Coordinates of C-alpha atoms in Angstrom, one line a residue:
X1 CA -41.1 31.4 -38.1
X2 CA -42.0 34.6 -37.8
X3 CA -38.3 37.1 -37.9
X4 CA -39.6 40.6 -39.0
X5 CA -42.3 42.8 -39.9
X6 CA -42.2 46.0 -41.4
X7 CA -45.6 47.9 -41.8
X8 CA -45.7 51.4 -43.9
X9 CA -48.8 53.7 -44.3
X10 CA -51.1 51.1 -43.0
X11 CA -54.9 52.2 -40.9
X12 CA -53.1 53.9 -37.9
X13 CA -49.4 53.0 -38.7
X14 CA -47.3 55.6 -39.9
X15 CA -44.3 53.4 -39.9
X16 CA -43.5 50.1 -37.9
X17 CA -40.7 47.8 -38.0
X18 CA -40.3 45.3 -35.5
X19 CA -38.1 41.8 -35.1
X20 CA -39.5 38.9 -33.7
X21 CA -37.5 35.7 -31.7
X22 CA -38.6 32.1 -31.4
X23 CA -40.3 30.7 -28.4
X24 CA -43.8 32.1 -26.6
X25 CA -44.4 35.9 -27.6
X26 CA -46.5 38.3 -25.7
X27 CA -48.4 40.8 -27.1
X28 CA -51.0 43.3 -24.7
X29 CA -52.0 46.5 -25.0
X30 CA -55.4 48.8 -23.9
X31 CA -58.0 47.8 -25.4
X32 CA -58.1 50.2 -28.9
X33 CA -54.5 50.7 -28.8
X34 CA -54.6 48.7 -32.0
X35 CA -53.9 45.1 -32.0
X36 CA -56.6 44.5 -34.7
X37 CA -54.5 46.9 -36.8
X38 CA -51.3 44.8 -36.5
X39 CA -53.5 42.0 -36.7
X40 CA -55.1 43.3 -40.0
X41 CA -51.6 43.8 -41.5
X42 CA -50.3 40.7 -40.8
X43 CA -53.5 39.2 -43.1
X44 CA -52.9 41.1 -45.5
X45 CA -49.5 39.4 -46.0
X46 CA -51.4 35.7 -45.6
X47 CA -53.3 36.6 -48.8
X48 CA -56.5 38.9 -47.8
X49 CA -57.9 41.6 -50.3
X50 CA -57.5 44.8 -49.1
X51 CA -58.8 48.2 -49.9
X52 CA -57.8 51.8 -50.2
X53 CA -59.8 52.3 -46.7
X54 CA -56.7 50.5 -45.5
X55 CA -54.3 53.2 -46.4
X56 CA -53.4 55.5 -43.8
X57 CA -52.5 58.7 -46.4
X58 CA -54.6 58.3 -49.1
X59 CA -51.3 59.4 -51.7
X60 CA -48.9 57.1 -50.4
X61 CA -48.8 53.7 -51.1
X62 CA -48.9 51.0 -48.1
X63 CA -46.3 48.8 -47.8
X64 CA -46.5 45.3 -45.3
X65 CA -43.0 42.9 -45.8
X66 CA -42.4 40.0 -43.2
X67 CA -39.6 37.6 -43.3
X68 CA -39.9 34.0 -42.4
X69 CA -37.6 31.7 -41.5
X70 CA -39.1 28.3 -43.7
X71 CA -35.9 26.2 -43.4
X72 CA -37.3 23.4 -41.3
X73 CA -41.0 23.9 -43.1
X74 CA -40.2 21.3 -45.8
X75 CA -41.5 23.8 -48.4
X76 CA -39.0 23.6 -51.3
X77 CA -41.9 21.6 -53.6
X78 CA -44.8 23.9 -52.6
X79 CA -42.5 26.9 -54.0
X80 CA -41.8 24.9 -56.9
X81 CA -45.2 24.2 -58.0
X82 CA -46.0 27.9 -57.9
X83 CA -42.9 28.3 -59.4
X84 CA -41.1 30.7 -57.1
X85 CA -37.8 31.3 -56.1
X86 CA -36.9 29.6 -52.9
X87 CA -35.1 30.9 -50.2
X88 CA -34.9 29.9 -46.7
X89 CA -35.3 33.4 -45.3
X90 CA -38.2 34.1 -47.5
X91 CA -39.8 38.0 -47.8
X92 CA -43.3 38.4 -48.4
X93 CA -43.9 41.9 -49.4
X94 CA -47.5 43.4 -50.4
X95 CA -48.4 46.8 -51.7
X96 CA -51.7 49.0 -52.1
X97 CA -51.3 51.8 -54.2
X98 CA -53.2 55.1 -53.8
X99 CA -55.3 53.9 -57.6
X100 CA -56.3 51.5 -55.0
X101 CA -54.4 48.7 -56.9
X102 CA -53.1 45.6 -55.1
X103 CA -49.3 43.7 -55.6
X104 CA -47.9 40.8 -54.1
X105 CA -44.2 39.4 -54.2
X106 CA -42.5 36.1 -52.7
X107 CA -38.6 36.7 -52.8
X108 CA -39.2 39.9 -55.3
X109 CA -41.5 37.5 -57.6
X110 CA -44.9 38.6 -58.4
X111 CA -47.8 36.2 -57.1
X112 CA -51.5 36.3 -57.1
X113 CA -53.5 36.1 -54.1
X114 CA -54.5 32.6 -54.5
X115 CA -51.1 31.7 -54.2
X116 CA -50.1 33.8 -51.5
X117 CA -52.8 32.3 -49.2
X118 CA -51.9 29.0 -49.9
X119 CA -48.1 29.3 -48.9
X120 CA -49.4 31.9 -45.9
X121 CA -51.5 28.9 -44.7
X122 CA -48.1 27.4 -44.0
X123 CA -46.8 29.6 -42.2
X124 CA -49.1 31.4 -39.8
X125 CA -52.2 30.1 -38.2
X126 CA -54.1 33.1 -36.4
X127 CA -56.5 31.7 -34.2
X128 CA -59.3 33.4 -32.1
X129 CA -62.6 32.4 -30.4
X130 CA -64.4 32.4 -33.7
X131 CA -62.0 31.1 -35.7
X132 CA -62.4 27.6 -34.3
X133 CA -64.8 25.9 -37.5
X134 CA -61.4 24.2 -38.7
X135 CA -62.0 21.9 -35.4
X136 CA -65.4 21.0 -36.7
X137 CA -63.9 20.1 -40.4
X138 CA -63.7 16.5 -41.1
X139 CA -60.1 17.0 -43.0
X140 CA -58.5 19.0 -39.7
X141 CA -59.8 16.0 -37.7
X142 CA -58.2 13.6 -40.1
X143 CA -55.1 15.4 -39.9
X144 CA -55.0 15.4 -35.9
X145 CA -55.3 11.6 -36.1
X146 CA -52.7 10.9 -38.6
X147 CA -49.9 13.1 -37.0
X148 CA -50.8 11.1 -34.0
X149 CA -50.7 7.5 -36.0
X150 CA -47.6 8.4 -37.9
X151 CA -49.6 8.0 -40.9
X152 CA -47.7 10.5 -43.1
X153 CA -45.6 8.1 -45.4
X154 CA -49.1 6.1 -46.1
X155 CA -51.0 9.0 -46.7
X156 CA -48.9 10.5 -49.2
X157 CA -48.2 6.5 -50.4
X158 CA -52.1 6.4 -50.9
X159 CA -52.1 9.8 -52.2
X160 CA -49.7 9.0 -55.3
X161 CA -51.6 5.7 -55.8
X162 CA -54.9 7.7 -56.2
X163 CA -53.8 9.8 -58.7
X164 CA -52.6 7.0 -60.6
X165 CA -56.0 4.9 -60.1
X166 CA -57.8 7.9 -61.4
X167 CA -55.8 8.6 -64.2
X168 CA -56.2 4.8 -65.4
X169 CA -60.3 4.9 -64.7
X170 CA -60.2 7.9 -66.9
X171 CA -58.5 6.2 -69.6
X172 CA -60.7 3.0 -69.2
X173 CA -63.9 5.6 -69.7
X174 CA -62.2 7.0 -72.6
X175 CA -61.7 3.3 -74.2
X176 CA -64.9 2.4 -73.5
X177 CA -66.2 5.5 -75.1
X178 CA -64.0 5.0 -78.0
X179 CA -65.4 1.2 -78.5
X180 CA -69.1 2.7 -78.5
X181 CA -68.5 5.4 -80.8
X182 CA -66.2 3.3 -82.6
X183 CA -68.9 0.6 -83.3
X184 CA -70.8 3.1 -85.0
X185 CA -68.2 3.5 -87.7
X186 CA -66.7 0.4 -87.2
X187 CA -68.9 -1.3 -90.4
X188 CA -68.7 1.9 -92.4
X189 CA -64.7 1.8 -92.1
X190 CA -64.3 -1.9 -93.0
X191 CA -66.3 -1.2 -95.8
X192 CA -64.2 1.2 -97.1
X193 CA -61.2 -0.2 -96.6
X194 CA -62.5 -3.6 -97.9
X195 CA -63.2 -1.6 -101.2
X196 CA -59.3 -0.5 -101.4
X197 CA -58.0 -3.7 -100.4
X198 CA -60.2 -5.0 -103.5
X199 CA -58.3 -2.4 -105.6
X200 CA -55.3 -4.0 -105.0
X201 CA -53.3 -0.4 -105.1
X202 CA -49.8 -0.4 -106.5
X203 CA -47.9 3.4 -106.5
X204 CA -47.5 4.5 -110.0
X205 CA -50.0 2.5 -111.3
X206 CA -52.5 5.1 -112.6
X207 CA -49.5 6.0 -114.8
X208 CA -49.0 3.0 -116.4
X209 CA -52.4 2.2 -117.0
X210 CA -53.5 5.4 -118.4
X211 CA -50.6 5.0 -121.1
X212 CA -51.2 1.2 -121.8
X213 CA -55.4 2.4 -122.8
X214 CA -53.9 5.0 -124.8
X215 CA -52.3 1.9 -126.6
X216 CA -55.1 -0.4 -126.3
X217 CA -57.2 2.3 -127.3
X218 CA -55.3 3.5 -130.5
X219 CA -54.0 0.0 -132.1
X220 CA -54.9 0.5 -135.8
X221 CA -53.4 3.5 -135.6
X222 CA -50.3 2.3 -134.2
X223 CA -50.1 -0.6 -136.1
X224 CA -50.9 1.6 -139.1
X225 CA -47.6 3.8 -138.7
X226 CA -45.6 1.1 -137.7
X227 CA -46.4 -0.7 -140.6
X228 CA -45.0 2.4 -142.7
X229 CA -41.9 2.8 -140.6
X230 CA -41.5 -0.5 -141.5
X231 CA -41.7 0.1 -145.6
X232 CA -40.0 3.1 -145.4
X233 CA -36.8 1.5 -143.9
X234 CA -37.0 -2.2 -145.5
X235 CA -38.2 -1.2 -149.1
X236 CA -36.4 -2.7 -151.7
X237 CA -36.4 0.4 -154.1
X238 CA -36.4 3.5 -152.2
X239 CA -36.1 1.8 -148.6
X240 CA -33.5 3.5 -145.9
X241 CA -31.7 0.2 -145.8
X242 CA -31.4 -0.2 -149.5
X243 CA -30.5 3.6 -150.3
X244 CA -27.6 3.7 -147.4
X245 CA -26.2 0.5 -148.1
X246 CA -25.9 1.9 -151.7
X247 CA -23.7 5.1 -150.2
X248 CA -22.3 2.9 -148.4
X249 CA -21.2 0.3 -150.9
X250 CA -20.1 4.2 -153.3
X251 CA -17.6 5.0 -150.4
X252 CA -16.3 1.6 -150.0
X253 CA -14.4 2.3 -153.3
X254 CA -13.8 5.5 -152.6
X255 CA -11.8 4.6 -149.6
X256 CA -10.0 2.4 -151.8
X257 CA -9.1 5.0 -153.9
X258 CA -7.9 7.8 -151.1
X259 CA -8.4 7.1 -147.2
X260 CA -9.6 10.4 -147.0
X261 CA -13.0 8.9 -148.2
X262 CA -12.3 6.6 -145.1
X263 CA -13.9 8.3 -142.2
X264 CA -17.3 9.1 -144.3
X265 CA -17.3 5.6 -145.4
X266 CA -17.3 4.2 -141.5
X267 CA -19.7 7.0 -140.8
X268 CA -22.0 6.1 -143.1
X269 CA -21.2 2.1 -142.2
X270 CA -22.7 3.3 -138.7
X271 CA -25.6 4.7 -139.8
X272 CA -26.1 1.8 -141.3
X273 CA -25.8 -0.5 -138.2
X274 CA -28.3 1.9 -136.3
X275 CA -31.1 2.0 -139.1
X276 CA -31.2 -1.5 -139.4
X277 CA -31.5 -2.1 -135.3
X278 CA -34.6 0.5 -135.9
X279 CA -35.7 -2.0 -138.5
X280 CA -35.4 -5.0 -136.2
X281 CA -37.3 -3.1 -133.7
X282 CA -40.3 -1.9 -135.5
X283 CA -40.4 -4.8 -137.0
X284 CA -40.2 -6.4 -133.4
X285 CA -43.2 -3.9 -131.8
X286 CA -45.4 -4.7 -135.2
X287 CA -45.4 -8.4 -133.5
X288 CA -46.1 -6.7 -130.1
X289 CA -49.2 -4.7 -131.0
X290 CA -52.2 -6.6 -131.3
X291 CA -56.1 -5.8 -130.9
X292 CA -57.2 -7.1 -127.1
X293 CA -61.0 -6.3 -126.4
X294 CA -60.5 -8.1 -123.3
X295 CA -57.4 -6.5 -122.0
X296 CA -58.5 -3.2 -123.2
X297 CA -61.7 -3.6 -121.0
X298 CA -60.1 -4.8 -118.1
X299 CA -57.6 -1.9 -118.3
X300 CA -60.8 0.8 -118.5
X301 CA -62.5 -1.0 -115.7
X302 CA -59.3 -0.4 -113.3
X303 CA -59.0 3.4 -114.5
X304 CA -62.7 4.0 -113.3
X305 CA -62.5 2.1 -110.2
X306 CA -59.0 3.7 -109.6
X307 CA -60.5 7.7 -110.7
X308 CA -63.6 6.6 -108.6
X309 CA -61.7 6.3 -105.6
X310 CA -59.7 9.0 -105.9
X311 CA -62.7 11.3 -106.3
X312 CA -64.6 9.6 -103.0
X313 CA -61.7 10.1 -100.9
X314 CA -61.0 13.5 -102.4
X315 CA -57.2 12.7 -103.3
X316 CA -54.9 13.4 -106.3
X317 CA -52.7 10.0 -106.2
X318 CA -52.6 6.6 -105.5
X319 CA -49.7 7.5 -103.0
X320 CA -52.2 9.3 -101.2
X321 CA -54.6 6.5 -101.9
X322 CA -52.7 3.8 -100.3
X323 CA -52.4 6.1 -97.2
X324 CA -55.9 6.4 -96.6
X325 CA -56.5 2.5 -97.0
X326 CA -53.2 2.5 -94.1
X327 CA -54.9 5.2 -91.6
X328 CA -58.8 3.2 -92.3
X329 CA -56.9 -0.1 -91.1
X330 CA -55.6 1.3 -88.5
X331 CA -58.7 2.5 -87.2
X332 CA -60.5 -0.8 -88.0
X333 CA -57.8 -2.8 -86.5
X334 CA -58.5 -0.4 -83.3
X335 CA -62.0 -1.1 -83.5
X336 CA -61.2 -4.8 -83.4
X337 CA -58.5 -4.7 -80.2
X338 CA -60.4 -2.3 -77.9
X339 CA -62.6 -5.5 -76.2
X340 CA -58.6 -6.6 -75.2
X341 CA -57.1 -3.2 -75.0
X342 CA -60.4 -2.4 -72.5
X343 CA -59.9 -5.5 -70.6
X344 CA -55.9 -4.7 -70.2
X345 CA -56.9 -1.3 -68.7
X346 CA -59.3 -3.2 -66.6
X347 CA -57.1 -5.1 -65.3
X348 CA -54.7 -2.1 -63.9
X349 CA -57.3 -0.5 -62.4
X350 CA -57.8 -3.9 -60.4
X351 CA -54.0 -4.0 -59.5
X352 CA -54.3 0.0 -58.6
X353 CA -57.5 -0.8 -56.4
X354 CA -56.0 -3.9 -54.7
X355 CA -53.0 -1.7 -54.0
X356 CA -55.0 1.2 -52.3
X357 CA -57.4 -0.9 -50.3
X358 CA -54.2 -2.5 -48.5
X359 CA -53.0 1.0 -47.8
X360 CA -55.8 1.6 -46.9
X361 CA -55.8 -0.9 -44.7
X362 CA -52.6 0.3 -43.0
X363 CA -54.0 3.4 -42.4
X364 CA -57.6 2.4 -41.0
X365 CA -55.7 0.1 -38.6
X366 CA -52.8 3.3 -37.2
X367 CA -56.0 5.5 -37.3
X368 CA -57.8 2.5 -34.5
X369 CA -54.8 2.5 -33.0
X370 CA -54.2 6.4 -32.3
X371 CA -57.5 6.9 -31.3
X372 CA -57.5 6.1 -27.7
X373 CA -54.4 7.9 -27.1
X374 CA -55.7 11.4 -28.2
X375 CA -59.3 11.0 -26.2
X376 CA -56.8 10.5 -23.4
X377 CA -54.4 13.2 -24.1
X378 CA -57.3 15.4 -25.3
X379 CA -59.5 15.1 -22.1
X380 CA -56.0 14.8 -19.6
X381 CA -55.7 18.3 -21.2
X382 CA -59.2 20.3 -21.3
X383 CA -60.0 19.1 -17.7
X384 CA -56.5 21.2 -16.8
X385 CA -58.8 24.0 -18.6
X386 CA -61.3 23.5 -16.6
X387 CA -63.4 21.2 -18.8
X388 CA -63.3 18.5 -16.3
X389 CA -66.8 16.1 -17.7
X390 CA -65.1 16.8 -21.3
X391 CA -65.6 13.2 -23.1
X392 CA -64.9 12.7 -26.5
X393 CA -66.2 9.9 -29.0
X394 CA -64.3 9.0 -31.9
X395 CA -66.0 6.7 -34.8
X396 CA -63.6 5.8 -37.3
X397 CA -65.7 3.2 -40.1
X398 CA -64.1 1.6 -43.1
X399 CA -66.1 2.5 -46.6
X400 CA -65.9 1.2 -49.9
X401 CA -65.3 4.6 -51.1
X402 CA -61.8 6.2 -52.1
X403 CA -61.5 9.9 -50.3
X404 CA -58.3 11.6 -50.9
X405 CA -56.7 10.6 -47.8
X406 CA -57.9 6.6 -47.5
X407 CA -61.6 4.7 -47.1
X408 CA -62.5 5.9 -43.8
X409 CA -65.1 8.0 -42.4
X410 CA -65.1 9.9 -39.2
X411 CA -67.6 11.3 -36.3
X412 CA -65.8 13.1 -34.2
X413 CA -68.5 13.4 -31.4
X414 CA -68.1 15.6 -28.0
X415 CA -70.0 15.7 -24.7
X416 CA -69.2 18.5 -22.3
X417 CA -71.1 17.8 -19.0
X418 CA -71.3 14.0 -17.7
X419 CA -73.9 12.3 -18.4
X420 CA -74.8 14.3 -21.5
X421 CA -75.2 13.0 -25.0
X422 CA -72.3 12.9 -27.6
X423 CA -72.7 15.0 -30.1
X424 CA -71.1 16.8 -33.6
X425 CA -68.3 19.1 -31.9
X426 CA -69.9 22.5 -33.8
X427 CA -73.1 21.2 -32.1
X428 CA -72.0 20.0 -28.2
X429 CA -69.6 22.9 -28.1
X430 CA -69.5 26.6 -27.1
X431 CA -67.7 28.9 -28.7
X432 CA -64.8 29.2 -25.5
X433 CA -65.1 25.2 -25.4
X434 CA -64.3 25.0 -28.4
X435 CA -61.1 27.6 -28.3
X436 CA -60.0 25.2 -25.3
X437 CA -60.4 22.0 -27.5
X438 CA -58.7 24.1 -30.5
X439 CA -55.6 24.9 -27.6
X440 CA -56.1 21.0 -26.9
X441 CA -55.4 19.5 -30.1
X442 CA -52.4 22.4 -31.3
X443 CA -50.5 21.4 -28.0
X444 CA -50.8 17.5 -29.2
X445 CA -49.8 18.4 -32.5
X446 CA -47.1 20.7 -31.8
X447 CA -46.0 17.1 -30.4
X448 CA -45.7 15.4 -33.2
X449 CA -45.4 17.5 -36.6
X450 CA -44.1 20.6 -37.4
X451 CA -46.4 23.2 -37.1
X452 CA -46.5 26.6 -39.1
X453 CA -46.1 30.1 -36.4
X454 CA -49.1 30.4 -34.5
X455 CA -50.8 33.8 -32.9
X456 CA -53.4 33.4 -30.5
X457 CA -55.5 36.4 -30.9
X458 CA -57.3 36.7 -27.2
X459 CA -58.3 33.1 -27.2
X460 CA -58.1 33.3 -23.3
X461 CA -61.4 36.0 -23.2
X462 CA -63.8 34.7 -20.5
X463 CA -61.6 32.5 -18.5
X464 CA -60.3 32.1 -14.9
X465 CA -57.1 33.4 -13.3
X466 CA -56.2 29.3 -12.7
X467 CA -57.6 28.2 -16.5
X468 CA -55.7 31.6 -18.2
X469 CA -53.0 30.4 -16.3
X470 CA -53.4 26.5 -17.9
X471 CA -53.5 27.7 -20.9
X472 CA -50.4 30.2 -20.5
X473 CA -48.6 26.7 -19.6
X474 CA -50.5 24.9 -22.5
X475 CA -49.0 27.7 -25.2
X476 CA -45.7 27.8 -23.8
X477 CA -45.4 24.4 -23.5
X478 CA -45.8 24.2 -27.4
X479 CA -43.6 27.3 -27.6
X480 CA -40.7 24.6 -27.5
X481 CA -41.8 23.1 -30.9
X482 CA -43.1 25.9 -32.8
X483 CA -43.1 29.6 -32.4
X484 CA -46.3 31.0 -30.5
X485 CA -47.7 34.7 -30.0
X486 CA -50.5 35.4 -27.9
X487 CA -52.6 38.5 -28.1
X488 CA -53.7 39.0 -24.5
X489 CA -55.6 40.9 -21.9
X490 CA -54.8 38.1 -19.2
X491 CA -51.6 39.1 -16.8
X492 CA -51.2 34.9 -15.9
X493 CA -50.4 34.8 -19.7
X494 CA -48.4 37.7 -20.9
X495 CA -46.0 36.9 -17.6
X496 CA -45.3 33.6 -19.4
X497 CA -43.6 34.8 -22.6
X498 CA -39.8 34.4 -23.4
X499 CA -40.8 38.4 -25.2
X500 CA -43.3 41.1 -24.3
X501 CA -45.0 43.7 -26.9
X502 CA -46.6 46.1 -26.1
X503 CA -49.1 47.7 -28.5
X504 CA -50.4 51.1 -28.1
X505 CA -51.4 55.1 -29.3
X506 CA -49.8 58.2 -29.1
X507 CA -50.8 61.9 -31.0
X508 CA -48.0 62.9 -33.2
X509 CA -48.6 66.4 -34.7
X510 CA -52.1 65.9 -33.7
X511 CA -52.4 62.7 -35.1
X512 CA -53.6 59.6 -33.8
X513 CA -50.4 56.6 -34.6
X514 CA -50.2 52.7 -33.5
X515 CA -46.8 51.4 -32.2
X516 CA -45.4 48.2 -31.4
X517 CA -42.9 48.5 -28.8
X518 CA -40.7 45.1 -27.2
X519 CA -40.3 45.4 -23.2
X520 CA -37.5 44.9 -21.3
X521 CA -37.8 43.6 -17.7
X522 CA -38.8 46.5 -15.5
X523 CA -41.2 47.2 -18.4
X524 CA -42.3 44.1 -18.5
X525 CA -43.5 44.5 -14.4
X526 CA -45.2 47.5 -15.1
X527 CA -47.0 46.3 -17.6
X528 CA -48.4 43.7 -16.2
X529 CA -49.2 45.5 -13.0
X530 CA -50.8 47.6 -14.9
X531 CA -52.9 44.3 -16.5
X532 CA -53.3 43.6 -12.8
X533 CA -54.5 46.8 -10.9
X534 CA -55.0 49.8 -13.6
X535 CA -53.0 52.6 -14.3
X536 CA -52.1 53.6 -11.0
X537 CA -49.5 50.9 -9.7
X538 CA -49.8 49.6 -6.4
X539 CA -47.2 48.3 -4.6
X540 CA -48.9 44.8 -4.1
X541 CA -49.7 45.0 -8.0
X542 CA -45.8 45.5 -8.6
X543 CA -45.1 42.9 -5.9
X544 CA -47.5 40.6 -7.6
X545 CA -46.4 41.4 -10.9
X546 CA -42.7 40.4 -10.0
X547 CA -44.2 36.6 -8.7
X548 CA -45.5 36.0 -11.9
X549 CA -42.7 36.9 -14.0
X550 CA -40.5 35.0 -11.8

């Protein structure tokens, strides 16, 4: 609800602060005095642009804040999806600077106007004469049957399952997209990674190869040398073997002579040992090396094949190689499960579809249910107002399509003289029918969910003493649900409220200023003599003015 507003530097208000209370609020004044002003103000705060016209000194900024009370509005996730600070005395605050520049703040935090009219939606609904085409939407009408059919846990169940069925029909689109675009590569693919699988890739092996063709390659050159290693170390004249045994054979007397030839002698006895495991070696790797033509050619053909590669896929190693082979299978192997991984997808979206037609189901069947019961409340109601032939026909159809809020599709159809034909409500009704039927429905709802503040802004222009005074029973008889202001020229009404405003003019320094002013009692019976008779109070206007308020 509703607890304060505080306007600065706004059209005609110089400065205006005013608390509000629960329950039915009056607020009158002449006609001029400037109720649109206050009215304008308030909009501003529900998310309306504004413009420097609105600015009562052109230098100094304007200023609107009001503070709601939100604690039973069952907003904390709406605040956290437009990630603001909750609170449950929450401050709206809006500023037009002189540059003509507009801010906006929920709890001190900076907000766009997008957001701000999407969290003032919830909590104040100002309704006038021709602001009655939310009747005629088919979502308002929706909404008025499911707060009667106790339809909210369904709804929001349905909801949640909706979100989920689209999200899985997008990702079945997006398989079958990938299966048709993958076909189209799908033989390309395989054939490339049918050629790597044929290369039989092994890490390091580019390595090895290249250094066995160098060997293959070179043999009688290898052979060659190894054949005169092998000379120089077994030759029985000038040989390594033949000349250090010699030494060593010198020393071995030597030693005998003086053991200080000892340590050379071993030394030398080593070398020994070492050059003749060379010998055994060479001799060993002239077995080894052989001419292969074959293995030779077999070797060159795996270089190209392996270089080939690496050029196509425009790589430097077989590491990298065998990783493209791993990502092509991968996309091949994809390729070859999308008929299953389609029909799997399939297959939730069946289970998602099953689950929201039986939802659905629940819904269409509270929805039949509920019907009857608001035509009677509805037309029990307007005939009160005066709207005594009022007849309502409401056609609720199952459809195989999946709106955000079940299968069903609605006429809401209306007939106001008996014996006339039903038709669409922005079609069979007037303008004051349809702020009755508006009055109608709010006073049903107020019945059964909680409804955001609501200000009646002269919604009883046109009507009787006996209907004004319906419909000042109507609003205050929803004033014990929900907080309700009514902006009125009607004395039946304003004698009704639990408070009484009073909005009017006064020259300050040759000014022209709009104040808001609450009544007390006696002021109250002016007032609303005033309403009755004019400026100049009779006594039977007093007198009368008394009966109503009491």
């Amino acid at each position: 609800m509703l607890t304060s507003l505080t306007i600065k530097n706004y059209a005609l208000i110089d400065h205006l602060h005013v608390d509000f209370n629960d329950g039915f609020t009056i607020i009158t004044g002449e006609t001029g005095a400037g109720k649109s002003i206050l009215l304008g103000g308030l909009s501003l705060i529900l998310g309306k642009r504004a413009d420097l016209s609105s600015l009562k000194n052109k230098d100094t900024k304007c200023i609107i804040e009001a503070v709601f009370n939100i604690s039973n509005y069952n907003l904390k996730s709406l605040f956290k999806v437009k990630d603001l600070d909750y609170e449950a005395q929450t401050i709206i605050r809006r500023e037009i600077l002189p540059s003509g520049k507009s801010r906006a703040f929920v709890n001190d935090s900076p907000v766009n106007l997008n957001s701000l009219q999407v969290l003032g939606e919830q909590l104040i609904d100002v309704h006038s004469q021709h602001q009655t085409l939310q009747l005629t939407h088919n979502d308002f009408q929706f909404q008025v049957i499911d707060a009667l059919a106790k339809n909210d846990k369904s709804v929001n169940d349905y909801s949640n399952e909706l979100l989920k069925y689209k999200k899985l029909k997008q990702e079945l689109i997006e398989l079958q997209t990938l299966k048709s675009e993958a076909i189209k590569e799908h033989d390309y693919n395989s054939f490339l990674l049918n050629e790597l699988e044929e290369a039989a890739l092994i890490d390091g092996e580019l390595e090895s190869l290249e250094e066995e063709y160098e060997t293959l390659n070179n043999v009688e050159d290898v052979k060659e040398r190894l054949s005169e290693a092998y000379h120089l170390l077994s030759d029985d004249q000038v040989g390594a073997i033949t000349t250090i045994t010699n030494l060593k054979n010198s020393f071995q007397k030597l030693s005998d002579v003086s053991t200080k030839y000892q340590d050379l002698y071993e030394r030398i006895n080593s070398c020994l040992i070492e050059i003749d495991d060379l010998f055994n070696e060479v001799d060993a790797l002239q077995g080894e090396v052989e001419a292969d033509p074959n293995r030779l050619e077999a070797v060159n053909s795996k270089l190209q094949i392996l270089n080939n590669l690496l050029q196509k896929h425009q790589v430097a190693t077989i590491s990298e190689l065998i990783g493209v082979r791993e990502d092509l299978a991968k996309k091949v192997e994809v390729t070859e499960n999308l008929d299953s991984a389609i029909q799997n997808k399939q297959d939730e979206v069946s289970k998602s579809e099953v689950l929201l037609d039986n939802i659905a189901d629940i819904i269409h069947t509270n929805r039949s249910k509920a019907i009857p019961d608001l035509i009677h409340k509805l037309q029990s109601i307007l005939s009160d107002l005066g709207m005594t032939n009022a007849q309502f026909n409401i056609e609720l159809s199952k459809t195989e399509d999946y709106f955000s809020n079940g299968k069903d599709e609605l006429l809401f159809l209306f007939s106001a003289n008996k014996g006339g034909n039903f038709n669409e409500l922005k079609k069979a009704a007037s303008g004051g029918e349809l702020s009755r039927i508006m009055l109608a429905i709010k006073l049903v709802l107020s019945k059964y969910t909680k409804l955001p503040t609501i200000m009646f802004d002269e919604i009883d222009t046109g009507v009787s003493g006996e209907i004004s005074n319906k419909m000042g029973d109507i609003m205050l008889q929803m004033s014990k649900n929900m907080q309700v202001f009514s902006i009125t020229h009607l004395p039946q009404i304003a004698a009704k409220g639990h408070s009484h405003f009073k909005v009017y003019k006064e020259d300050v320094d040759n000014v022209t200023q709009t104040n808001l002013v609450k009544l007390n009692h006696d002021d109250r019976i002016v007032e609303i003599a005033q309403m009755l008779g004019g400026s100049e109070l009779s006594t039977s206007a007093i007198a009368h003015a008394k009966e109503l308020l009491n």
